[in-house]
mmCIF file of C-alpha atoms in Angstrom:
data_model
loop_
_atom_site.group_PDB
_atom_site.id
_atom_site.type_symbol
_atom_site.label_atom_id
_atom_site.label_comp_id
_atom_site.label_asym_id
_atom_site.label_seq_id
_atom_site.Cartn_x
_atom_site.Cartn_y
_atom_site.Cartn_z
ATOM 1 C CA MET A 1 82.760 33.823 -20.666
ATOM 2 C CA ILE A 2 80.241 36.304 -22.103
ATOM 3 C CA LYS A 3 81.745 39.759 -22.597
ATOM 4 C CA ALA A 4 79.115 42.481 -22.169
ATOM 5 C CA LEU A 5 78.890 46.213 -22.835
ATOM 6 C CA ILE A 6 76.445 48.228 -20.703
ATOM 7 C CA VAL A 7 74.997 51.387 -22.284
ATOM 8 C CA ASP A 8 73.065 53.774 -20.018
ATOM 9 C CA ASP A 9 73.261 57.504 -19.323
ATOM 10 C CA SER A 10 72.928 56.969 -15.554
ATOM 11 C CA ALA A 11 76.180 56.114 -13.756
ATOM 12 C CA VAL A 12 74.175 54.600 -10.904
ATOM 13 C CA MET A 13 72.210 52.367 -13.276
ATOM 14 C CA ARG A 14 75.352 51.296 -15.123
ATOM 15 C CA GLN A 15 76.880 50.117 -11.854
ATOM 16 C CA HIS A 16 73.638 48.410 -10.841
ATOM 17 C CA ILE A 17 73.364 46.499 -14.111
ATOM 18 C CA LYS A 18 77.056 45.577 -13.822
ATOM 19 C CA HIS A 19 76.395 44.161 -10.340
ATOM 20 C CA VAL A 20 73.416 42.157 -11.633
ATOM 21 C CA LEU A 21 75.265 40.717 -14.619
ATOM 22 C CA GLU A 22 78.521 39.887 -12.858
ATOM 23 C CA ALA A 23 76.650 38.074 -10.101
ATOM 24 C CA ASP A 24 76.584 35.346 -12.751
ATOM 25 C CA SER A 25 80.027 33.792 -13.100
ATOM 26 C CA GLY A 26 79.546 33.393 -16.840
ATOM 27 C CA ILE A 27 79.284 37.127 -17.592
ATOM 28 C CA GLN A 28 82.057 39.735 -17.592
ATOM 29 C CA VAL A 29 81.317 43.429 -18.156
ATOM 30 C CA ILE A 30 84.152 44.722 -20.352
ATOM 31 C CA GLY A 31 82.859 48.246 -20.820
ATOM 32 C CA MET A 32 80.248 50.839 -19.911
ATOM 33 C CA SER A 33 79.105 53.724 -22.123
ATOM 34 C CA GLU A 34 76.979 56.716 -21.149
ATOM 35 C CA ASN A 35 75.543 57.414 -24.612
ATOM 36 C CA GLY A 36 74.855 55.728 -27.914
ATOM 37 C CA LEU A 37 77.706 57.348 -29.809
ATOM 38 C CA ASP A 38 80.291 56.054 -27.351
ATOM 39 C CA ALA A 39 78.638 52.628 -27.560
ATOM 40 C CA VAL A 40 78.965 52.515 -31.356
ATOM 41 C CA ASN A 41 82.659 53.336 -31.103
ATOM 42 C CA PHE A 42 83.254 50.837 -28.277
ATOM 43 C CA VAL A 43 81.610 48.006 -30.204
ATOM 44 C CA GLN A 44 83.715 48.716 -33.284
ATOM 45 C CA GLU A 45 86.934 48.686 -31.267
ATOM 46 C CA ASN A 46 86.265 45.914 -28.732
ATOM 47 C CA LYS A 47 83.603 43.637 -30.275
ATOM 48 C CA PRO A 48 81.702 42.541 -27.137
ATOM 49 C CA ASP A 49 79.550 39.418 -27.232
ATOM 50 C CA ILE A 50 76.429 41.370 -26.259
ATOM 51 C CA VAL A 51 75.216 44.915 -25.570
ATOM 52 C CA THR A 52 72.579 46.023 -23.066
ATOM 53 C CA MET A 53 71.129 49.237 -24.484
ATOM 54 C CA ASP A 54 69.157 52.028 -22.815
ATOM 55 C CA ILE A 55 66.842 54.142 -25.003
ATOM 56 C CA ASN A 56 66.885 57.755 -23.785
ATOM 57 C CA MET A 57 70.472 59.041 -23.812
ATOM 58 C CA PRO A 58 72.342 62.198 -24.876
ATOM 59 C CA LYS A 59 74.283 62.518 -28.151
ATOM 60 C CA MET A 60 72.660 59.402 -29.616
ATOM 61 C CA ASN A 61 69.626 57.469 -28.366
ATOM 62 C CA GLY A 62 69.397 53.699 -28.137
ATOM 63 C CA HIS A 63 67.361 53.309 -31.315
ATOM 64 C CA GLU A 64 69.914 55.150 -33.454
ATOM 65 C CA ALA A 65 72.835 53.422 -31.725
ATOM 66 C CA THR A 66 71.276 50.034 -32.401
ATOM 67 C CA ARG A 67 70.813 50.913 -36.060
ATOM 68 C CA ARG A 68 74.427 52.087 -36.386
ATOM 69 C CA ILE A 69 75.836 49.014 -34.632
ATOM 70 C CA MET A 70 73.794 46.641 -36.770
ATOM 71 C CA GLU A 71 74.990 48.395 -39.923
ATOM 72 C CA THR A 72 78.676 48.419 -38.985
ATOM 73 C CA THR A 73 79.609 45.779 -36.394
ATOM 74 C CA PRO A 74 76.565 43.561 -35.728
ATOM 75 C CA VAL A 75 76.345 42.064 -32.234
ATOM 76 C CA PRO A 76 73.365 40.867 -30.192
ATOM 77 C CA ILE A 77 71.616 43.807 -28.502
ATOM 78 C CA VAL A 78 69.130 43.683 -25.622
ATOM 79 C CA ILE A 79 67.086 46.812 -24.941
ATOM 80 C CA VAL A 80 66.966 47.514 -21.191
ATOM 81 C CA THR A 81 64.527 50.268 -20.274
ATOM 82 C CA ALA A 82 62.477 51.472 -17.324
ATOM 83 C CA SER A 83 60.283 53.876 -19.262
ATOM 84 C CA TYR A 84 56.641 53.116 -19.985
ATOM 85 C CA GLU A 85 56.045 56.439 -21.748
ATOM 86 C CA LYS A 86 54.409 55.745 -25.112
ATOM 87 C CA ASN A 87 57.092 57.479 -27.184
ATOM 88 C CA ASP A 88 59.910 55.770 -25.313
ATOM 89 C CA VAL A 89 58.370 52.315 -25.621
ATOM 90 C CA GLU A 90 57.829 52.956 -29.324
ATOM 91 C CA LYS A 91 61.537 53.799 -29.653
ATOM 92 C CA SER A 92 62.346 50.507 -27.950
ATOM 93 C CA PHE A 93 60.443 48.553 -30.577
ATOM 94 C CA LEU A 94 61.942 50.649 -33.349
ATOM 95 C CA ALA A 95 65.290 49.478 -31.971
ATOM 96 C CA MET A 96 64.034 45.910 -32.288
ATOM 97 C CA GLU A 97 63.057 46.666 -35.868
ATOM 98 C CA ALA A 98 66.625 47.920 -36.367
ATOM 99 C CA GLY A 99 67.993 44.601 -35.133
ATOM 100 C CA ALA A 100 67.808 44.408 -31.328
ATOM 101 C CA LEU A 101 66.780 40.923 -30.248
ATOM 102 C CA ALA A 102 64.848 41.467 -27.012
ATOM 103 C CA ILE A 103 63.497 44.065 -24.616
ATOM 104 C CA VAL A 104 63.529 43.733 -20.822
ATOM 105 C CA GLU A 105 62.770 45.913 -17.846
ATOM 106 C CA LYS A 106 65.616 47.489 -15.902
ATOM 107 C CA PRO A 107 66.217 45.483 -12.715
ATOM 108 C CA PHE A 108 64.816 46.922 -9.525
ATOM 109 C CA GLY A 109 67.173 47.949 -6.736
ATOM 110 C CA LEU A 110 68.474 45.613 -4.060
ATOM 111 C CA GLY A 111 65.848 45.126 -1.371
ATOM 112 C CA HIS A 112 62.940 45.765 -3.728
ATOM 113 C CA ALA A 113 60.363 42.978 -3.919
ATOM 114 C CA GLY A 114 60.837 42.770 -7.678
ATOM 115 C CA TYR A 115 64.638 42.636 -7.653
ATOM 116 C CA ASP A 116 65.074 38.868 -7.932
ATOM 117 C CA SER A 117 62.645 38.425 -10.831
ATOM 118 C CA THR A 118 63.841 41.425 -12.866
ATOM 119 C CA ALA A 119 67.508 40.598 -12.286
ATOM 120 C CA LYS A 120 66.946 36.985 -13.344
ATOM 121 C CA ASP A 121 65.060 38.116 -16.446
ATOM 122 C CA LEU A 122 67.968 40.338 -17.483
ATOM 123 C CA VAL A 123 70.667 37.728 -16.822
ATOM 124 C CA ASP A 124 68.745 34.928 -18.550
ATOM 125 C CA THR A 125 68.048 37.101 -21.582
ATOM 126 C CA VAL A 126 71.680 38.222 -21.868
ATOM 127 C CA LYS A 127 72.940 34.629 -21.685
ATOM 128 C CA ILE A 128 70.495 33.389 -24.308
ATOM 129 C CA MET A 129 70.982 36.278 -26.718
ATOM 130 C CA ALA A 130 74.775 36.158 -26.453
ATOM 131 C CA GLU A 131 74.597 32.738 -28.130
ATOM 132 C CA VAL A 132 72.946 34.154 -31.244
ATOM 133 C CA LYS A 133 75.801 34.098 -33.734
ATOM 134 C CA VAL A 134 74.020 35.561 -36.735
ATOM 135 C CA ILE A 135 71.648 38.496 -36.502
ATOM 136 C CA ARG A 136 68.761 37.867 -38.846
ATOM 137 C CA ARG A 137 66.191 40.395 -39.982
ATOM 138 C CA TRP A 138 63.298 39.884 -42.378
ATOM 139 C CA PRO A 139 61.865 42.693 -44.535
ATOM 140 C CA ALA A 140 58.092 43.079 -44.392
ATOM 141 C CA LYS A 141 56.921 42.296 -47.890
ATOM 142 C CA ARG A 142 53.705 40.811 -49.116
ATOM 143 C CA ILE A 143 53.004 38.305 -51.847
ATOM 144 C CA SER A 144 49.281 37.680 -52.092
ATOM 145 C CA GLN A 145 49.444 34.095 -53.297
ATOM 146 C CA ILE A 146 51.926 31.382 -52.385
ATOM 147 C CA THR A 147 53.365 29.466 -55.280
ATOM 148 C CA GLU A 148 52.546 25.841 -55.928
ATOM 149 C CA THR A 149 56.150 24.794 -55.517
ATOM 150 C CA GLN A 150 58.469 26.134 -52.865
ATOM 151 C CA GLU A 151 62.215 26.720 -53.068
ATOM 152 C CA ASN A 152 64.854 25.002 -50.975
ATOM 153 C CA GLY A 153 62.878 21.816 -50.540
ATOM 154 C CA VAL A 154 59.939 23.383 -48.704
ATOM 155 C CA PRO A 155 56.882 21.188 -49.356
ATOM 156 C CA ARG A 156 53.974 22.358 -51.465
ATOM 157 C CA ILE A 157 51.270 24.088 -49.440
ATOM 158 C CA ASP A 158 47.945 22.312 -49.848
ATOM 159 C CA VAL A 159 45.508 25.177 -49.292
ATOM 160 C CA PHE A 160 42.544 22.905 -49.937
ATOM 161 C CA ARG A 161 43.102 20.973 -46.723
ATOM 162 C CA ALA A 162 42.695 24.047 -44.490
ATOM 163 C CA HIS A 163 39.506 24.876 -42.633
ATOM 164 C CA CYS A 164 40.494 28.299 -41.404
ATOM 165 C CA GLY A 165 38.086 30.147 -39.128
ATOM 166 C CA LEU A 166 40.841 31.333 -36.793
ATOM 167 C CA ILE A 167 44.596 31.904 -36.864
ATOM 168 C CA ALA A 168 46.358 31.287 -33.522
ATOM 169 C CA ILE A 169 50.010 32.307 -33.086
ATOM 170 C CA GLY A 170 52.468 31.734 -30.244
ATOM 171 C CA ALA A 171 55.872 33.439 -29.959
ATOM 172 C CA SER A 172 58.578 34.132 -27.409
ATOM 173 C CA THR A 173 62.221 35.250 -27.661
ATOM 174 C CA GLY A 174 62.834 36.975 -30.991
ATOM 175 C CA GLY A 175 59.138 37.074 -31.771
ATOM 176 C CA PRO A 176 58.310 40.779 -32.311
ATOM 177 C CA PRO A 177 60.140 41.320 -35.630
ATOM 178 C CA VAL A 178 58.898 37.951 -36.899
ATOM 179 C CA LEU A 179 55.336 38.895 -35.975
ATOM 180 C CA GLN A 180 55.837 42.180 -37.802
ATOM 181 C CA THR A 181 56.811 40.324 -40.971
ATOM 182 C CA ILE A 182 53.930 37.864 -40.733
ATOM 183 C CA LEU A 183 51.237 40.381 -39.827
ATOM 184 C CA ALA A 184 52.384 42.918 -42.423
ATOM 185 C CA GLY A 185 51.815 40.301 -45.094
ATOM 186 C CA LEU A 186 48.251 39.453 -44.074
ATOM 187 C CA GLY A 187 46.537 42.587 -45.371
ATOM 188 C CA LYS A 188 43.607 44.497 -43.892
ATOM 189 C CA LYS A 189 40.946 42.319 -45.524
ATOM 190 C CA LEU A 190 41.902 39.016 -43.903
ATOM 191 C CA PRO A 191 38.567 37.183 -43.519
ATOM 192 C CA VAL A 192 39.374 35.578 -40.144
ATOM 193 C CA PRO A 193 40.529 36.845 -36.717
ATOM 194 C CA VAL A 194 44.074 36.360 -35.422
ATOM 195 C CA VAL A 195 44.935 35.677 -31.767
ATOM 196 C CA VAL A 196 48.507 35.996 -30.500
ATOM 197 C CA VAL A 197 50.392 35.090 -27.335
ATOM 198 C CA GLN A 198 53.806 36.786 -27.248
ATOM 199 C CA HIS A 199 55.979 36.235 -24.191
ATOM 200 C CA ILE A 200 57.326 39.674 -23.298
ATOM 201 C CA SER A 201 58.440 41.483 -20.169
ATOM 202 C CA LYS A 202 55.599 42.946 -18.136
ATOM 203 C CA GLY A 203 54.618 46.450 -19.182
ATOM 204 C CA PHE A 204 55.663 46.195 -22.829
ATOM 205 C CA VAL A 205 52.759 44.477 -24.588
ATOM 206 C CA ASP A 206 50.909 47.760 -25.205
ATOM 207 C CA GLY A 207 54.057 49.240 -26.739
ATOM 208 C CA LEU A 208 54.420 46.157 -28.930
ATOM 209 C CA ILE A 209 50.828 46.569 -30.096
ATOM 210 C CA ASP A 210 51.309 50.270 -30.885
ATOM 211 C CA TRP A 211 54.482 49.515 -32.850
ATOM 212 C CA LEU A 212 52.812 46.739 -34.831
ATOM 213 C CA LYS A 213 49.809 48.956 -35.584
ATOM 214 C CA LEU A 214 52.093 51.598 -37.062
ATOM 215 C CA SER A 215 54.266 49.185 -39.002
ATOM 216 C CA THR A 216 51.526 46.886 -40.361
ATOM 217 C CA GLY A 217 48.421 49.080 -40.614
ATOM 218 C CA LEU A 218 46.263 46.343 -39.078
ATOM 219 C CA ASP A 219 43.606 46.587 -36.374
ATOM 220 C CA ILE A 220 45.561 45.224 -33.410
ATOM 221 C CA HIS A 221 44.311 45.241 -29.818
ATOM 222 C CA ALA A 222 45.000 43.915 -26.360
ATOM 223 C CA ALA A 223 42.288 41.336 -25.750
ATOM 224 C CA SER A 224 39.364 42.049 -23.417
ATOM 225 C CA HIS A 225 37.410 39.392 -21.548
ATOM 226 C CA ASN A 226 34.258 38.278 -23.377
ATOM 227 C CA GLU A 227 35.170 40.361 -26.451
ATOM 228 C CA ARG A 228 33.720 39.091 -29.730
ATOM 229 C CA LEU A 229 36.296 38.121 -32.347
ATOM 230 C CA GLN A 230 36.109 40.126 -35.579
ATOM 231 C CA PRO A 231 37.547 39.143 -38.984
ATOM 232 C CA GLY A 232 40.707 41.010 -39.884
ATOM 233 C CA HIS A 233 41.437 42.002 -36.279
ATOM 234 C CA VAL A 234 44.481 40.851 -34.299
ATOM 235 C CA TYR A 235 44.167 40.221 -30.550
ATOM 236 C CA PHE A 236 47.149 39.997 -28.184
ATOM 237 C CA ALA A 237 47.055 38.416 -24.743
ATOM 238 C CA PRO A 238 47.453 41.189 -22.138
ATOM 239 C CA ASP A 239 50.006 41.209 -19.323
ATOM 240 C CA ASP A 240 49.798 38.331 -16.850
ATOM 241 C CA CYS A 241 46.586 36.819 -18.271
ATOM 242 C CA HIS A 242 45.964 33.621 -20.141
ATOM 243 C CA MET A 243 43.973 34.196 -23.318
ATOM 244 C CA GLY A 244 41.673 31.608 -24.838
ATOM 245 C CA VAL A 245 38.915 31.423 -27.422
ATOM 246 C CA ARG A 246 35.386 30.078 -26.938
ATOM 247 C CA SER A 247 33.011 28.292 -29.269
ATOM 248 C CA ASP A 248 30.671 31.316 -29.222
ATOM 249 C CA GLY A 249 33.359 33.374 -30.963
ATOM 250 C CA ARG A 250 34.417 35.329 -27.892
ATOM 251 C CA LEU A 251 37.690 35.718 -26.012
ATOM 252 C CA GLN A 252 38.311 34.304 -22.561
ATOM 253 C CA LEU A 253 40.868 35.859 -20.191
ATOM 254 C CA SER A 254 41.949 33.925 -17.125
ATOM 255 C CA LYS A 255 44.162 34.227 -14.062
ATOM 256 C CA GLU A 256 44.546 30.443 -13.812
ATOM 257 C CA PRO A 257 48.033 29.307 -12.702
ATOM 258 C CA PRO A 258 50.935 29.706 -15.146
ATOM 259 C CA GLU A 259 51.565 26.892 -17.614
ATOM 260 C CA ASN A 260 55.139 25.987 -18.484
ATOM 261 C CA GLY A 261 56.024 28.733 -16.009
ATOM 262 C CA LEU A 262 54.257 31.319 -18.155
ATOM 263 C CA ARG A 263 51.145 33.468 -18.103
ATOM 264 C CA PRO A 264 50.013 34.082 -20.788
ATOM 265 C CA SER A 265 50.777 30.653 -22.169
ATOM 266 C CA VAL A 266 50.711 29.485 -25.773
ATOM 267 C CA SER A 267 49.632 26.058 -24.543
ATOM 268 C CA TYR A 268 46.525 27.592 -22.959
ATOM 269 C CA LEU A 269 45.631 29.392 -26.199
ATOM 270 C CA PHE A 270 46.169 26.386 -28.451
ATOM 271 C CA ARG A 271 44.220 24.077 -26.144
ATOM 272 C CA SER A 272 41.265 26.463 -26.137
ATOM 273 C CA ALA A 273 41.427 26.694 -29.937
ATOM 274 C CA LEU A 274 41.321 22.906 -30.163
ATOM 275 C CA THR A 275 38.214 22.785 -27.953
ATOM 276 C CA ALA A 276 36.398 25.703 -29.570
ATOM 277 C CA TYR A 277 37.430 25.427 -33.231
ATOM 278 C CA SER A 278 38.608 21.817 -33.669
ATOM 279 C CA THR A 279 40.056 21.526 -37.188
ATOM 280 C CA ASN A 280 38.805 25.001 -38.117
ATOM 281 C CA VAL A 281 42.020 26.683 -36.932
ATOM 282 C CA VAL A 282 45.503 27.244 -38.318
ATOM 283 C CA ALA A 283 48.047 27.307 -35.468
ATOM 284 C CA VAL A 284 51.550 28.775 -35.743
ATOM 285 C CA LEU A 285 54.481 28.365 -33.336
ATOM 286 C CA LEU A 286 57.329 30.853 -33.717
ATOM 287 C CA THR A 287 60.813 31.456 -32.336
ATOM 288 C CA GLY A 288 61.271 31.183 -28.582
ATOM 289 C CA MET A 289 62.964 29.358 -25.754
ATOM 290 C CA GLY A 290 61.296 26.495 -23.963
ATOM 291 C CA LYS A 291 58.486 24.210 -25.081
ATOM 292 C CA ASP A 292 55.348 26.308 -24.581
ATOM 293 C CA GLY A 293 52.675 25.310 -27.085
ATOM 294 C CA ALA A 294 54.516 22.413 -28.727
ATOM 295 C CA GLU A 295 52.472 19.555 -27.243
ATOM 296 C CA GLU A 296 49.205 21.355 -27.965
ATOM 297 C CA LEU A 297 50.331 21.986 -31.545
ATOM 298 C CA LYS A 298 50.765 18.223 -31.843
ATOM 299 C CA LEU A 299 47.220 17.663 -30.544
ATOM 300 C CA LEU A 300 45.883 20.083 -33.144
ATOM 301 C CA LYS A 301 47.780 18.358 -35.933
ATOM 302 C CA ASP A 302 46.587 14.935 -34.788
ATOM 303 C CA ILE A 303 42.908 15.925 -35.161
ATOM 304 C CA GLY A 304 43.506 17.327 -38.647
ATOM 305 C CA ALA A 305 44.125 21.030 -38.099
ATOM 306 C CA VAL A 306 46.852 22.762 -40.096
ATOM 307 C CA THR A 307 49.896 23.546 -37.955
ATOM 308 C CA ILE A 308 53.012 25.563 -38.813
ATOM 309 C CA ALA A 309 56.389 25.926 -37.091
ATOM 310 C CA GLN A 310 59.016 28.533 -37.899
ATOM 311 C CA ASP A 311 62.144 27.106 -39.502
ATOM 312 C CA LYS A 312 65.429 26.840 -37.617
ATOM 313 C CA GLU A 313 67.420 29.158 -39.870
ATOM 314 C CA SER A 314 65.165 32.161 -39.259
ATOM 315 C CA SER A 315 64.515 31.497 -35.555
ATOM 316 C CA VAL A 316 66.491 33.501 -33.000
ATOM 317 C CA VAL A 317 65.925 30.685 -30.502
ATOM 318 C CA TYR A 318 64.756 27.318 -31.821
ATOM 319 C CA GLY A 319 63.285 26.030 -28.573
ATOM 320 C CA MET A 320 59.520 26.160 -29.113
ATOM 321 C CA PRO A 321 59.411 25.465 -32.859
ATOM 322 C CA GLY A 322 62.241 22.958 -32.508
ATOM 323 C CA GLU A 323 60.262 21.000 -29.924
ATOM 324 C CA ALA A 324 57.267 21.078 -32.251
ATOM 325 C CA VAL A 325 59.366 19.623 -35.062
ATOM 326 C CA ARG A 326 60.771 16.976 -32.703
ATOM 327 C CA LEU A 327 57.218 15.953 -31.768
ATOM 328 C CA ASP A 328 56.139 15.894 -35.433
ATOM 329 C CA ALA A 329 53.617 18.581 -34.497
ATOM 330 C CA ALA A 330 54.043 20.790 -37.573
ATOM 331 C CA SER A 331 52.271 20.225 -40.870
ATOM 332 C CA TYR A 332 54.696 22.736 -42.375
ATOM 333 C CA VAL A 333 58.035 24.263 -41.339
ATOM 334 C CA LEU A 334 58.413 27.667 -42.979
ATOM 335 C CA THR A 335 60.205 31.004 -42.976
ATOM 336 C CA PRO A 336 58.295 34.047 -41.637
ATOM 337 C CA GLU A 337 57.565 35.305 -45.167
ATOM 338 C CA LYS A 338 56.198 31.941 -46.258
ATOM 339 C CA ILE A 339 54.136 31.632 -43.083
ATOM 340 C CA SER A 340 52.460 34.920 -43.971
ATOM 341 C CA HIS A 341 51.822 33.828 -47.546
ATOM 342 C CA ALA A 342 50.421 30.492 -46.388
ATOM 343 C CA LEU A 343 48.039 32.110 -43.887
ATOM 344 C CA VAL A 344 46.648 34.433 -46.561
ATOM 345 C CA SER A 345 46.040 31.508 -48.895
ATOM 346 C CA PHE A 346 44.540 29.265 -46.212
ATOM 347 C CA ALA A 347 42.127 31.996 -45.117
ATOM 348 C CA ALA A 348 41.166 32.878 -48.693
ATOM 349 C CA GLN A 349 40.519 29.245 -49.616
ATOM 350 C CA ALA A 350 38.386 28.733 -46.511
ATOM 351 C CA THR A 351 36.336 31.802 -47.451
ATOM 352 C CA ARG A 352 35.827 30.559 -51.012
ATOM 353 C CA ARG A 353 34.701 27.222 -49.618
ATOM 354 C CA THR A 354 32.213 28.949 -47.287
ATOM 355 C CA ASP A 355 30.881 31.209 -50.054
ATOM 356 C CA ALA A 356 30.379 28.206 -52.304
#
């Protein structure tokens, strides 16, 4: 039985979230707090398995409460918010930086057309995150050149095998802080474009982009249809659209049916990269539930492209990268820091080869 704490300043919303969670027989709500300070104290005294955390609250907001909990009595935290205001969304991602694992939309009321989907999203996220036994965070630090030999048995990175005209990244559950680490290490002068599909609740991708801009200093955008890819820029798939790349160096957005139940889909992105860039792409599959992108990563590896999967120890959920490893789809299995270092070296070597 998963024991949950609900934190929200609205009594009505606390009861609504309680109803949604306890509709699943595997979840028991053991407490409800109306502000972040009470939540910090409750967690210290009762040690719930998971916390659902609002952002805007009196006495202590959700960002500060998350930081305090992670410093004193770490437990999995899911940010649950209804606000799309820029400052509030930014606070939500700051809470993720402080250690929260996911962000979801507050469930709509009973009778609303969106109730079933938003309630399911909350319940599924709570059940998955409650299984995370160790909260892992990775500081954003940059080392410009990977070493020839890696620690802990990680294989040597052969930068000379890479033909890197594009970096394609797919991520799901637990992805935002990992993306922050990887992107922060790339630097503003990366000579190739980066395209990213991050599975995230509808309405939050723009907030994710704003947060990553502030924390990495990179040029990061939501992709536009037919937009030309520029070196050093990072493009995220927008809400409810597949994103692909074309051989003319432009982006393709599509409303084609979901793949693996998802739109945007990592599989769609990787398949387009295979068609448009062939071996001239480095593809990366990060933490996340499910199998999105794993088969396409295998196809890329089979034609000679460099492929990378995040390692199990640093993954919040080892579904997507784990499936890639099972399929022998990854040329390398690395931590987020080493992924960043490898991408910098691959891109730099490809540029030196082109200049020569």
